């Protein structure tokens, strides 16, 4: 054949490249498509399942179930997708809905939450008029992200804790809290999915952060810092602190000369590879739940704090720290009515400490949030002390932007409070 002219050559190469590119692009598209289809299928199957269960005539809640079902049919659902952009905020508040469990299904409880879009959910609140006519009050809430009950830990991680990993490589202190009622899935999210009694520590937020930390260590941008990674794991139970990496040894919390709160004697293990972190997570998690009658009873009444710390080689100075916190379940006073005095005091203590935490988050913008949090949990008997910790004018002086940040945080806090209230109300009616 005659020699090709340069333009022909170019054309054929361009075509080959084009084929190659479109091949790869097509593969990615197909993966994304099958993923989306899978999730859609799961959602459809679930909808059918729910319908069958809820529409049983002997279900005392069937009228509400039917109303919710009809309302859902009228909605245009556009849930979060894998490829959606991750927005980075100073504070991010996200909600994860867990699937209805077997016990709830047996009790014919109604699923009153619809996740409509990636940042909106609807609470269907069952109501009754004076003439006993039943109706729904549908309340919409907006968050930074809302994860529906088909989302897995990896997806939740990608939109929440993952963007914070690089923060600690750049001298920052990052904190991620799991907040919610007992049984809502905090430990499942933070520690990893349960398969029976076994927990897969690799796919919890702790494990996923650890994997990304080790990945970033060798990133060209950070490799020259020669970071040493270490980890600690402790538990706050009432006013007591226990080291989960040292057989639950009791620790004291003191303020040092620089007014920094220190957990004295806390074990900090240097970790050379990610497998070591998984081992520590497993060890601490078992320590947290062992020796208790019910796997969930005592551990859900304490806050667990897992920390990953970066130091530059040869330095004692903390260069970055990620604190991952599985909070104690926030309890409704009404649920504890029949419990003994100790349990009720514990419940009140937990709620008080969670309120202190909210105050701390409001005051975000100041450094050392976690230190402040630990300090207030342990040292403060009086909520007024907590509120008075940070004088408003001091905050204003420090940074004008903080006002705006505070307003935004306050708005988010109000959103959470009203959602909680709604959930409580709807539980009362269902
Ligand atoms: P918490 O720590 O908030 O008290 P857990 O994480 O222990 O709650 O979860 C309670 C139960 O619900 C566990 O058996 C867990 O496996 C299950 N669970 C929680 N979230 C999910 C989810 N998103 N998908 C499937 N099961 C879940
Ligand atoms: Mg738990």
JSON list of N, CA and C in Angstrom, two decimals, residues 237-308:
[
{"chain": "A", "resi": 237, "resn": "UNK", "atom": "N", "xyz": [-16.79, 7.36, 80.28]},
{"chain": "A", "resi": 237, "resn": "UNK", "atom": "CA", "xyz": [-18.00, 6.78, 80.86]},
{"chain": "A", "resi": 237, "resn": "UNK", "atom": "C", "xyz": [-18.35, 7.62, 82.08]},
{"chain": "A", "resi": 238, "resn": "UNK", "atom": "N", "xyz": [-19.42, 8.40, 81.98]},
{"chain": "A", "resi": 238, "resn": "UNK", "atom": "CA", "xyz": [-19.73, 9.35, 83.05]},
{"chain": "A", "resi": 238, "resn": "UNK", "atom": "C", "xyz": [-18.56, 10.29, 83.18]},
{"chain": "A", "resi": 239, "resn": "UNK", "atom": "N", "xyz": [-17.97, 10.35, 84.37]},
{"chain": "A", "resi": 239, "resn": "UNK", "atom": "CA", "xyz": [-16.83, 11.24, 84.56]},
{"chain": "A", "resi": 239, "resn": "UNK", "atom": "C", "xyz": [-15.52, 10.46, 84.54]},
{"chain": "A", "resi": 240, "resn": "UNK", "atom": "N", "xyz": [-15.58, 9.19, 84.15]},
{"chain": "A", "resi": 240, "resn": "UNK", "atom": "CA", "xyz": [-14.37, 8.37, 84.17]},
{"chain": "A", "resi": 240, "resn": "UNK", "atom": "C", "xyz": [-13.84, 8.16, 82.76]},
{"chain": "A", "resi": 241, "resn": "UNK", "atom": "N", "xyz": [-12.51, 8.10, 82.68]},
{"chain": "A", "resi": 241, "resn": "UNK", "atom": "CA", "xyz": [-11.88, 7.85, 81.38]},
{"chain": "A", "resi": 241, "resn": "UNK", "atom": "C", "xyz": [-11.08, 6.55, 81.44]},
{"chain": "A", "resi": 242, "resn": "UNK", "atom": "N", "xyz": [-11.26, 5.67, 80.46]},
{"chain": "A", "resi": 242, "resn": "UNK", "atom": "CA", "xyz": [-10.58, 4.39, 80.44]},
{"chain": "A", "resi": 242, "resn": "UNK", "atom": "C", "xyz": [-9.77, 4.23, 79.16]},
{"chain": "A", "resi": 243, "resn": "UNK", "atom": "N", "xyz": [-8.60, 3.64, 79.31]},
{"chain": "A", "resi": 243, "resn": "UNK", "atom": "CA", "xyz": [-7.72, 3.40, 78.17]},
{"chain": "A", "resi": 243, "resn": "UNK", "atom": "C", "xyz": [-8.11, 2.08, 77.51]},
{"chain": "A", "resi": 244, "resn": "UNK", "atom": "N", "xyz": [-8.61, 2.13, 76.31]},
{"chain": "A", "resi": 244, "resn": "UNK", "atom": "CA", "xyz": [-9.06, 0.90, 75.65]},
{"chain": "A", "resi": 244, "resn": "UNK", "atom": "C", "xyz": [-7.89, 0.09, 75.08]},
{"chain": "A", "resi": 245, "resn": "UNK", "atom": "N", "xyz": [-6.69, 0.69, 75.07]},
{"chain": "A", "resi": 245, "resn": "UNK", "atom": "CA", "xyz": [-5.52, -0.06, 74.60]},
{"chain": "A", "resi": 245, "resn": "UNK", "atom": "C", "xyz": [-4.68, -0.55, 75.78]},
{"chain": "A", "resi": 246, "resn": "UNK", "atom": "N", "xyz": [-5.18, -0.37, 77.01]},
{"chain": "A", "resi": 246, "resn": "UNK", "atom": "CA", "xyz": [-4.43, -0.83, 78.18]},
{"chain": "A", "resi": 246, "resn": "UNK", "atom": "C", "xyz": [-5.39, -1.43, 79.20]},
{"chain": "A", "resi": 247, "resn": "UNK", "atom": "N", "xyz": [-6.13, -2.42, 78.74]},
{"chain": "A", "resi": 247, "resn": "UNK", "atom": "CA", "xyz": [-7.03, -3.18, 79.62]},
{"chain": "A", "resi": 247, "resn": "UNK", "atom": "C", "xyz": [-7.92, -2.28, 80.45]},
{"chain": "A", "resi": 248, "resn": "UNK", "atom": "N", "xyz": [-8.42, -1.26, 79.86]},
{"chain": "A", "resi": 248, "resn": "UNK", "atom": "CA", "xyz": [-9.34, -0.34, 80.52]},
{"chain": "A", "resi": 248, "resn": "UNK", "atom": "C", "xyz": [-8.77, 0.30, 81.79]},
{"chain": "A", "resi": 249, "resn": "UNK", "atom": "N", "xyz": [-7.51, 0.60, 81.74]},
{"chain": "A", "resi": 249, "resn": "UNK", "atom": "CA", "xyz": [-6.90, 1.29, 82.87]},
{"chain": "A", "resi": 249, "resn": "UNK", "atom": "C", "xyz": [-7.55, 2.67, 83.02]},
{"chain": "A", "resi": 250, "resn": "UNK", "atom": "N", "xyz": [-7.81, 3.05, 84.30]},
{"chain": "A", "resi": 250, "resn": "UNK", "atom": "CA", "xyz": [-8.43, 4.36, 84.51]},
{"chain": "A", "resi": 250, "resn": "UNK", "atom": "C", "xyz": [-7.42, 5.47, 84.32]},
{"chain": "A", "resi": 251, "resn": "UNK", "atom": "N", "xyz": [-7.82, 6.51, 83.64]},
{"chain": "A", "resi": 251, "resn": "UNK", "atom": "CA", "xyz": [-6.90, 7.61, 83.35]},
{"chain": "A", "resi": 251, "resn": "UNK", "atom": "C", "xyz": [-7.42, 8.90, 83.98]},
{"chain": "A", "resi": 252, "resn": "UNK", "atom": "N", "xyz": [-6.48, 9.80, 84.24]},
{"chain": "A", "resi": 252, "resn": "UNK", "atom": "CA", "xyz": [-6.90, 11.10, 84.77]},
{"chain": "A", "resi": 252, "resn": "UNK", "atom": "C", "xyz": [-6.77, 12.14, 83.67]},
{"chain": "A", "resi": 253, "resn": "UNK", "atom": "N", "xyz": [-7.63, 13.14, 83.76]},
{"chain": "A", "resi": 253, "resn": "UNK", "atom": "CA", "xyz": [-7.59, 14.21, 82.77]},
{"chain": "A", "resi": 253, "resn": "UNK", "atom": "C", "xyz": [-7.20, 15.48, 83.49]},
{"chain": "A", "resi": 254, "resn": "UNK", "atom": "N", "xyz": [-6.10, 16.06, 83.07]},
{"chain": "A", "resi": 254, "resn": "UNK", "atom": "CA", "xyz": [-5.59, 17.26, 83.74]},
{"chain": "A", "resi": 254, "resn": "UNK", "atom": "C", "xyz": [-5.28, 18.34, 82.72]},
{"chain": "A", "resi": 255, "resn": "UNK", "atom": "N", "xyz": [-5.26, 19.55, 83.24]},
{"chain": "A", "resi": 255, "resn": "UNK", "atom": "CA", "xyz": [-4.91, 20.67, 82.38]},
{"chain": "A", "resi": 255, "resn": "UNK", "atom": "C", "xyz": [-3.42, 20.98, 82.61]},
{"chain": "A", "resi": 256, "resn": "UNK", "atom": "N", "xyz": [-2.68, 21.13, 81.53]},
{"chain": "A", "resi": 256, "resn": "UNK", "atom": "CA", "xyz": [-1.24, 21.42, 81.71]},
{"chain": "A", "resi": 256, "resn": "UNK", "atom": "C", "xyz": [-1.02, 22.94, 81.81]},
{"chain": "A", "resi": 257, "resn": "UNK", "atom": "N", "xyz": [0.25, 23.33, 81.90]},
{"chain": "A", "resi": 257, "resn": "UNK", "atom": "CA", "xyz": [0.59, 24.75, 82.07]},
{"chain": "A", "resi": 257, "resn": "UNK", "atom": "C", "xyz": [0.06, 25.64, 80.96]},
{"chain": "A", "resi": 258, "resn": "UNK", "atom": "N", "xyz": [-0.12, 25.04, 79.78]},
{"chain": "A", "resi": 258, "resn": "UNK", "atom": "CA", "xyz": [-0.61, 25.85, 78.65]},
{"chain": "A", "resi": 258, "resn": "UNK", "atom": "C", "xyz": [-2.12, 25.76, 78.49]},
{"chain": "A", "resi": 259, "resn": "UNK", "atom": "N", "xyz": [-2.78, 25.35, 79.58]},
{"chain": "A", "resi": 259, "resn": "UNK", "atom": "CA", "xyz": [-4.24, 25.18, 79.57]},
{"chain": "A", "resi": 259, "resn": "UNK", "atom": "C", "xyz": [-4.72, 24.18, 78.51]},
{"chain": "A", "resi": 260, "resn": "UNK", "atom": "N", "xyz": [-3.83, 23.26, 78.19]},
{"chain": "A", "resi": 260, "resn": "UNK", "atom": "CA", "xyz": [-4.22, 22.20, 77.27]},
{"chain": "A", "resi": 260, "resn": "UNK", "atom": "C", "xyz": [-4.66, 21.01, 78.10]},
{"chain": "A", "resi": 261, "resn": "UNK", "atom": "N", "xyz": [-5.76, 20.41, 77.69]},
{"chain": "A", "resi": 261, "resn": "UNK", "atom": "CA", "xyz": [-6.24, 19.26, 78.45]},
{"chain": "A", "resi": 261, "resn": "UNK", "atom": "C", "xyz": [-5.46, 18.02, 78.01]},
{"chain": "A", "resi": 262, "resn": "UNK", "atom": "N", "xyz": [-4.95, 17.29, 78.99]},
{"chain": "A", "resi": 262, "resn": "UNK", "atom": "CA", "xyz": [-4.17, 16.09, 78.70]},
{"chain": "A", "resi": 262, "resn": "UNK", "atom": "C", "xyz": [-4.80, 14.89, 79.38]},
{"chain": "A", "resi": 263, "resn": "UNK", "atom": "N", "xyz": [-4.92, 13.81, 78.64]},
{"chain": "A", "resi": 263, "resn": "UNK", "atom": "CA", "xyz": [-5.34, 12.55, 79.24]},
{"chain": "A", "resi": 263, "resn": "UNK", "atom": "C", "xyz": [-4.05, 11.88, 79.69]},
{"chain": "A", "resi": 264, "resn": "UNK", "atom": "N", "xyz": [-3.82, 11.90, 81.01]},
{"chain": "A", "resi": 264, "resn": "UNK", "atom": "CA", "xyz": [-2.51, 11.49, 81.53]},
{"chain": "A", "resi": 264, "resn": "UNK", "atom": "C", "xyz": [-2.33, 9.98, 81.41]},
{"chain": "A", "resi": 265, "resn": "UNK", "atom": "N", "xyz": [-1.21, 9.58, 80.82]},
{"chain": "A", "resi": 265, "resn": "UNK", "atom": "CA", "xyz": [-0.86, 8.15, 80.74]},
{"chain": "A", "resi": 265, "resn": "UNK", "atom": "C", "xyz": [-1.57, 7.41, 79.63]},
{"chain": "A", "resi": 266, "resn": "UNK", "atom": "N", "xyz": [-2.26, 8.13, 78.77]},
{"chain": "A", "resi": 266, "resn": "UNK", "atom": "CA", "xyz": [-2.97, 7.47, 77.67]},
{"chain": "A", "resi": 266, "resn": "UNK", "atom": "C", "xyz": [-1.99, 6.74, 76.74]},
{"chain": "A", "resi": 267, "resn": "UNK", "atom": "N", "xyz": [-2.30, 5.48, 76.45]},
{"chain": "A", "resi": 267, "resn": "UNK", "atom": "CA", "xyz": [-1.44, 4.70, 75.56]},
{"chain": "A", "resi": 267, "resn": "UNK", "atom": "C", "xyz": [-1.50, 5.27, 74.15]},
{"chain": "A", "resi": 268, "resn": "UNK", "atom": "N", "xyz": [-0.34, 5.47, 73.57]},
{"chain": "A", "resi": 268, "resn": "UNK", "atom": "CA", "xyz": [-0.30, 5.90, 72.18]},
{"chain": "A", "resi": 268, "resn": "UNK", "atom": "C", "xyz": [0.64, 4.97, 71.45]},
{"chain": "A", "resi": 269, "resn": "UNK", "atom": "N", "xyz": [0.08, 4.14, 70.57]},
{"chain": "A", "resi": 269, "resn": "UNK", "atom": "CA", "xyz": [0.88, 3.13, 69.87]},
{"chain": "A", "resi": 269, "resn": "UNK", "atom": "C", "xyz": [1.35, 3.67, 68.53]},
{"chain": "A", "resi": 270, "resn": "UNK", "atom": "N", "xyz": [2.65, 3.57, 68.31]},
{"chain": "A", "resi": 270, "resn": "UNK", "atom": "CA", "xyz": [3.17, 3.92, 66.98]},
{"chain": "A", "resi": 270, "resn": "UNK", "atom": "C", "xyz": [2.80, 2.79, 66.03]},
{"chain": "A", "resi": 271, "resn": "UNK", "atom": "N", "xyz": [2.28, 3.16, 64.87]},
{"chain": "A", "resi": 271, "resn": "UNK", "atom": "CA", "xyz": [1.85, 2.13, 63.91]},
{"chain": "A", "resi": 271, "resn": "UNK", "atom": "C", "xyz": [2.61, 2.29, 62.59]},
{"chain": "A", "resi": 272, "resn": "UNK", "atom": "N", "xyz": [3.18, 1.17, 62.14]},
{"chain": "A", "resi": 272, "resn": "UNK", "atom": "CA", "xyz": [4.02, 1.24, 60.94]},
{"chain": "A", "resi": 272, "resn": "UNK", "atom": "C", "xyz": [3.24, 0.86, 59.69]},
{"chain": "A", "resi": 273, "resn": "UNK", "atom": "N", "xyz": [2.16, 0.12, 59.87]},
{"chain": "A", "resi": 273, "resn": "UNK", "atom": "CA", "xyz": [1.34, -0.21, 58.69]},
{"chain": "A", "resi": 273, "resn": "UNK", "atom": "C", "xyz": [-0.13, -0.29, 59.10]},
{"chain": "A", "resi": 274, "resn": "UNK", "atom": "N", "xyz": [-0.95, -0.23, 58.08]},
{"chain": "A", "resi": 274, "resn": "UNK", "atom": "CA", "xyz": [-2.37, -0.08, 58.36]},
{"chain": "A", "resi": 274, "resn": "UNK", "atom": "C", "xyz": [-2.95, -1.29, 59.10]},
{"chain": "A", "resi": 275, "resn": "UNK", "atom": "N", "xyz": [-2.37, -2.47, 58.86]},
{"chain": "A", "resi": 275, "resn": "UNK", "atom": "CA", "xyz": [-2.86, -3.68, 59.55]},
{"chain": "A", "resi": 275, "resn": "UNK", "atom": "C", "xyz": [-2.75, -3.52, 61.07]},
{"chain": "A", "resi": 276, "resn": "UNK", "atom": "N", "xyz": [-1.70, -2.81, 61.51]},
{"chain": "A", "resi": 276, "resn": "UNK", "atom": "CA", "xyz": [-1.53, -2.59, 62.95]},
{"chain": "A", "resi": 276, "resn": "UNK", "atom": "C", "xyz": [-2.68, -1.74, 63.49]},
{"chain": "A", "resi": 277, "resn": "UNK", "atom": "N", "xyz": [-3.13, -0.80, 62.68]},
{"chain": "A", "resi": 277, "resn": "UNK", "atom": "CA", "xyz": [-4.24, 0.04, 63.14]},
{"chain": "A", "resi": 277, "resn": "UNK", "atom": "C", "xyz": [-5.50, -0.81, 63.27]},
{"chain": "A", "resi": 278, "resn": "UNK", "atom": "N", "xyz": [-5.74, -1.69, 62.28]},
{"chain": "A", "resi": 278, "resn": "UNK", "atom": "CA", "xyz": [-6.92, -2.57, 62.38]},
{"chain": "A", "resi": 278, "resn": "UNK", "atom": "C", "xyz": [-6.86, -3.38, 63.67]},
{"chain": "A", "resi": 279, "resn": "UNK", "atom": "N", "xyz": [-5.65, -3.88, 64.00]},
{"chain": "A", "resi": 279, "resn": "UNK", "atom": "CA", "xyz": [-5.52, -4.68, 65.23]},
{"chain": "A", "resi": 279, "resn": "UNK", "atom": "C", "xyz": [-5.88, -3.85, 66.46]},
{"chain": "A", "resi": 280, "resn": "UNK", "atom": "N", "xyz": [-5.43, -2.58, 66.47]},
{"chain": "A", "resi": 280, "resn": "UNK", "atom": "CA", "xyz": [-5.73, -1.72, 67.62]},
{"chain": "A", "resi": 280, "resn": "UNK", "atom": "C", "xyz": [-7.24, -1.43, 67.71]},
{"chain": "A", "resi": 281, "resn": "UNK", "atom": "N", "xyz": [-7.85, -1.21, 66.55]},
{"chain": "A", "resi": 281, "resn": "UNK", "atom": "CA", "xyz": [-9.29, -0.92, 66.54]},
{"chain": "A", "resi": 281, "resn": "UNK", "atom": "C", "xyz": [-10.04, -2.13, 67.09]},
{"chain": "A", "resi": 282, "resn": "UNK", "atom": "N", "xyz": [-9.61, -3.32, 66.65]},
{"chain": "A", "resi": 282, "resn": "UNK", "atom": "CA", "xyz": [-10.27, -4.54, 67.11]},
{"chain": "A", "resi": 282, "resn": "UNK", "atom": "C", "xyz": [-10.09, -4.72, 68.62]},
{"chain": "A", "resi": 283, "resn": "UNK", "atom": "N", "xyz": [-8.86, -4.53, 69.05]},
{"chain": "A", "resi": 283, "resn": "UNK", "atom": "CA", "xyz": [-8.55, -4.71, 70.48]},
{"chain": "A", "resi": 283, "resn": "UNK", "atom": "C", "xyz": [-9.39, -3.76, 71.33]},
{"chain": "A", "resi": 284, "resn": "UNK", "atom": "N", "xyz": [-9.40, -2.49, 70.94]},
{"chain": "A", "resi": 284, "resn": "UNK", "atom": "CA", "xyz": [-10.13, -1.48, 71.71]},
{"chain": "A", "resi": 284, "resn": "UNK", "atom": "C", "xyz": [-11.63, -1.71, 71.68]},
{"chain": "A", "resi": 285, "resn": "UNK", "atom": "N", "xyz": [-12.13, -2.11, 70.50]},
{"chain": "A", "resi": 285, "resn": "UNK", "atom": "CA", "xyz": [-13.58, -2.31, 70.38]},
{"chain": "A", "resi": 285, "resn": "UNK", "atom": "C", "xyz": [-14.03, -3.49, 71.24]},
{"chain": "A", "resi": 286, "resn": "UNK", "atom": "N", "xyz": [-13.20, -4.55, 71.27]},
{"chain": "A", "resi": 286, "resn": "UNK", "atom": "CA", "xyz": [-13.56, -5.70, 72.10]},
{"chain": "A", "resi": 286, "resn": "UNK", "atom": "C", "xyz": [-13.52, -5.33, 73.57]},
{"chain": "A", "resi": 287, "resn": "UNK", "atom": "N", "xyz": [-12.51, -4.54, 73.94]},
{"chain": "A", "resi": 287, "resn": "UNK", "atom": "CA", "xyz": [-12.38, -4.08, 75.32]},
{"chain": "A", "resi": 287, "resn": "UNK", "atom": "C", "xyz": [-13.63, -3.30, 75.72]},
{"chain": "A", "resi": 288, "resn": "UNK", "atom": "N", "xyz": [-14.13, -2.54, 74.75]},
{"chain": "A", "resi": 288, "resn": "UNK", "atom": "CA", "xyz": [-15.28, -1.69, 75.02]},
{"chain": "A", "resi": 288, "resn": "UNK", "atom": "C", "xyz": [-16.53, -2.51, 75.31]},
{"chain": "A", "resi": 289, "resn": "UNK", "atom": "N", "xyz": [-16.70, -3.61, 74.59]},
{"chain": "A", "resi": 289, "resn": "UNK", "atom": "CA", "xyz": [-17.96, -4.34, 74.72]},
{"chain": "A", "resi": 289, "resn": "UNK", "atom": "C", "xyz": [-17.87, -5.59, 75.58]},
{"chain": "A", "resi": 290, "resn": "UNK", "atom": "N", "xyz": [-16.64, -6.03, 75.92]},
{"chain": "A", "resi": 290, "resn": "UNK", "atom": "CA", "xyz": [-16.53, -7.31, 76.63]},
{"chain": "A", "resi": 290, "resn": "UNK", "atom": "C", "xyz": [-16.95, -7.17, 78.08]},
{"chain": "A", "resi": 291, "resn": "UNK", "atom": "N", "xyz": [-17.30, -8.31, 78.66]},
{"chain": "A", "resi": 291, "resn": "UNK", "atom": "CA", "xyz": [-17.65, -8.33, 80.07]},
{"chain": "A", "resi": 291, "resn": "UNK", "atom": "C", "xyz": [-18.97, -7.66, 80.36]},
{"chain": "A", "resi": 292, "resn": "UNK", "atom": "N", "xyz": [-19.80, -7.54, 79.37]},
{"chain": "A", "resi": 292, "resn": "UNK", "atom": "CA", "xyz": [-21.11, -6.94, 79.61]},
{"chain": "A", "resi": 292, "resn": "UNK", "atom": "C", "xyz": [-22.20, -7.92, 79.22]},
{"chain": "A", "resi": 293, "resn": "UNK", "atom": "N", "xyz": [-23.30, -7.82, 79.94]},
{"chain": "A", "resi": 293, "resn": "UNK", "atom": "CA", "xyz": [-24.38, -8.77, 79.70]},
{"chain": "A", "resi": 293, "resn": "UNK", "atom": "C", "xyz": [-24.90, -8.67, 78.27]},
{"chain": "A", "resi": 294, "resn": "UNK", "atom": "N", "xyz": [-25.21, -7.46, 77.84]},
{"chain": "A", "resi": 294, "resn": "UNK", "atom": "CA", "xyz": [-25.68, -7.31, 76.46]},
{"chain": "A", "resi": 294, "resn": "UNK", "atom": "C", "xyz": [-24.63, -6.48, 75.72]},
{"chain": "A", "resi": 295, "resn": "UNK", "atom": "N", "xyz": [-24.34, -6.93, 74.51]},
{"chain": "A", "resi": 295, "resn": "UNK", "atom": "CA", "xyz": [-23.25, -6.30, 73.75]},
{"chain": "A", "resi": 295, "resn": "UNK", "atom": "C", "xyz": [-23.45, -4.80, 73.63]},
{"chain": "A", "resi": 296, "resn": "UNK", "atom": "N", "xyz": [-24.68, -4.37, 73.69]},
{"chain": "A", "resi": 296, "resn": "UNK", "atom": "CA", "xyz": [-24.91, -2.96, 73.42]},
{"chain": "A", "resi": 296, "resn": "UNK", "atom": "C", "xyz": [-25.16, -2.10, 74.67]},
{"chain": "A", "resi": 297, "resn": "UNK", "atom": "N", "xyz": [-25.39, -2.77, 75.82]},
{"chain": "A", "resi": 297, "resn": "UNK", "atom": "CA", "xyz": [-25.92, -1.99, 76.93]},
{"chain": "A", "resi": 297, "resn": "UNK", "atom": "C", "xyz": [-24.93, -0.96, 77.47]},
{"chain": "A", "resi": 298, "resn": "UNK", "atom": "N", "xyz": [-23.72, -1.44, 77.87]},
{"chain": "A", "resi": 298, "resn": "UNK", "atom": "CA", "xyz": [-22.80, -0.49, 78.50]},
{"chain": "A", "resi": 298, "resn": "UNK", "atom": "C", "xyz": [-22.04, 0.36, 77.51]},
{"chain": "A", "resi": 299, "resn": "UNK", "atom": "N", "xyz": [-21.68, -0.26, 76.38]},
{"chain": "A", "resi": 299, "resn": "UNK", "atom": "CA", "xyz": [-20.87, 0.49, 75.43]},
{"chain": "A", "resi": 299, "resn": "UNK", "atom": "C", "xyz": [-21.66, 1.65, 74.87]},
{"chain": "A", "resi": 300, "resn": "UNK", "atom": "N", "xyz": [-22.99, 1.50, 74.82]},
{"chain": "A", "resi": 300, "resn": "UNK", "atom": "CA", "xyz": [-23.78, 2.58, 74.25]},
{"chain": "A", "resi": 300, "resn": "UNK", "atom": "C", "xyz": [-23.93, 3.72, 75.26]},
{"chain": "A", "resi": 301, "resn": "UNK", "atom": "N", "xyz": [-23.47, 3.50, 76.50]},
{"chain": "A", "resi": 301, "resn": "UNK", "atom": "CA", "xyz": [-23.58, 4.56, 77.50]},
{"chain": "A", "resi": 301, "resn": "UNK", "atom": "C", "xyz": [-22.25, 5.28, 77.71]},
{"chain": "A", "resi": 302, "resn": "UNK", "atom": "N", "xyz": [-21.31, 5.03, 76.81]},
{"chain": "A", "resi": 302, "resn": "UNK", "atom": "CA", "xyz": [-20.03, 5.73, 76.92]},
{"chain": "A", "resi": 302, "resn": "UNK", "atom": "C", "xyz": [-19.67, 6.34, 75.57]},
{"chain": "A", "resi": 303, "resn": "UNK", "atom": "N", "xyz": [-18.81, 7.34, 75.61]},
{"chain": "A", "resi": 303, "resn": "UNK", "atom": "CA", "xyz": [-18.28, 7.90, 74.37]},
{"chain": "A", "resi": 303, "resn": "UNK", "atom": "C", "xyz": [-16.95, 7.21, 74.10]},
{"chain": "A", "resi": 304, "resn": "UNK", "atom": "N", "xyz": [-16.73, 6.75, 72.86]},
{"chain": "A", "resi": 304, "resn": "UNK", "atom": "CA", "xyz": [-15.43, 6.16, 72.52]},
{"chain": "A", "resi": 304, "resn": "UNK", "atom": "C", "xyz": [-14.69, 7.11, 71.60]},
{"chain": "A", "resi": 305, "resn": "UNK", "atom": "N", "xyz": [-13.41, 7.37, 71.91]},
{"chain": "A", "resi": 305, "resn": "UNK", "atom": "CA", "xyz": [-12.63, 8.31, 71.12]},
{"chain": "A", "resi": 305, "resn": "UNK", "atom": "C", "xyz": [-11.42, 7.58, 70.54]},
{"chain": "A", "resi": 306, "resn": "UNK", "atom": "N", "xyz": [-11.39, 7.48, 69.21]},
{"chain": "A", "resi": 306, "resn": "UNK", "atom": "CA", "xyz": [-10.26, 6.86, 68.53]},
{"chain": "A", "resi": 306, "resn": "UNK", "atom": "C", "xyz": [-9.49, 7.99, 67.84]},
{"chain": "A", "resi": 307, "resn": "UNK", "atom": "N", "xyz": [-8.16, 8.03, 68.09]},
{"chain": "A", "resi": 307, "resn": "UNK", "atom": "CA", "xyz": [-7.39, 9.13, 67.50]},
{"chain": "A", "resi": 307, "resn": "UNK", "atom": "C", "xyz": [-6.23, 8.61, 66.67]},
{"chain": "A", "resi": 308, "resn": "UNK", "atom": "N", "xyz": [-6.03, 9.27, 65.53]},
{"chain": "A", "resi": 308, "resn": "UNK", "atom": "CA", "xyz": [-4.84, 9.01, 64.72]},
{"chain": "A", "resi": 308, "resn": "UNK", "atom": "C", "xyz": [-4.01, 10.28, 64.77]}
]
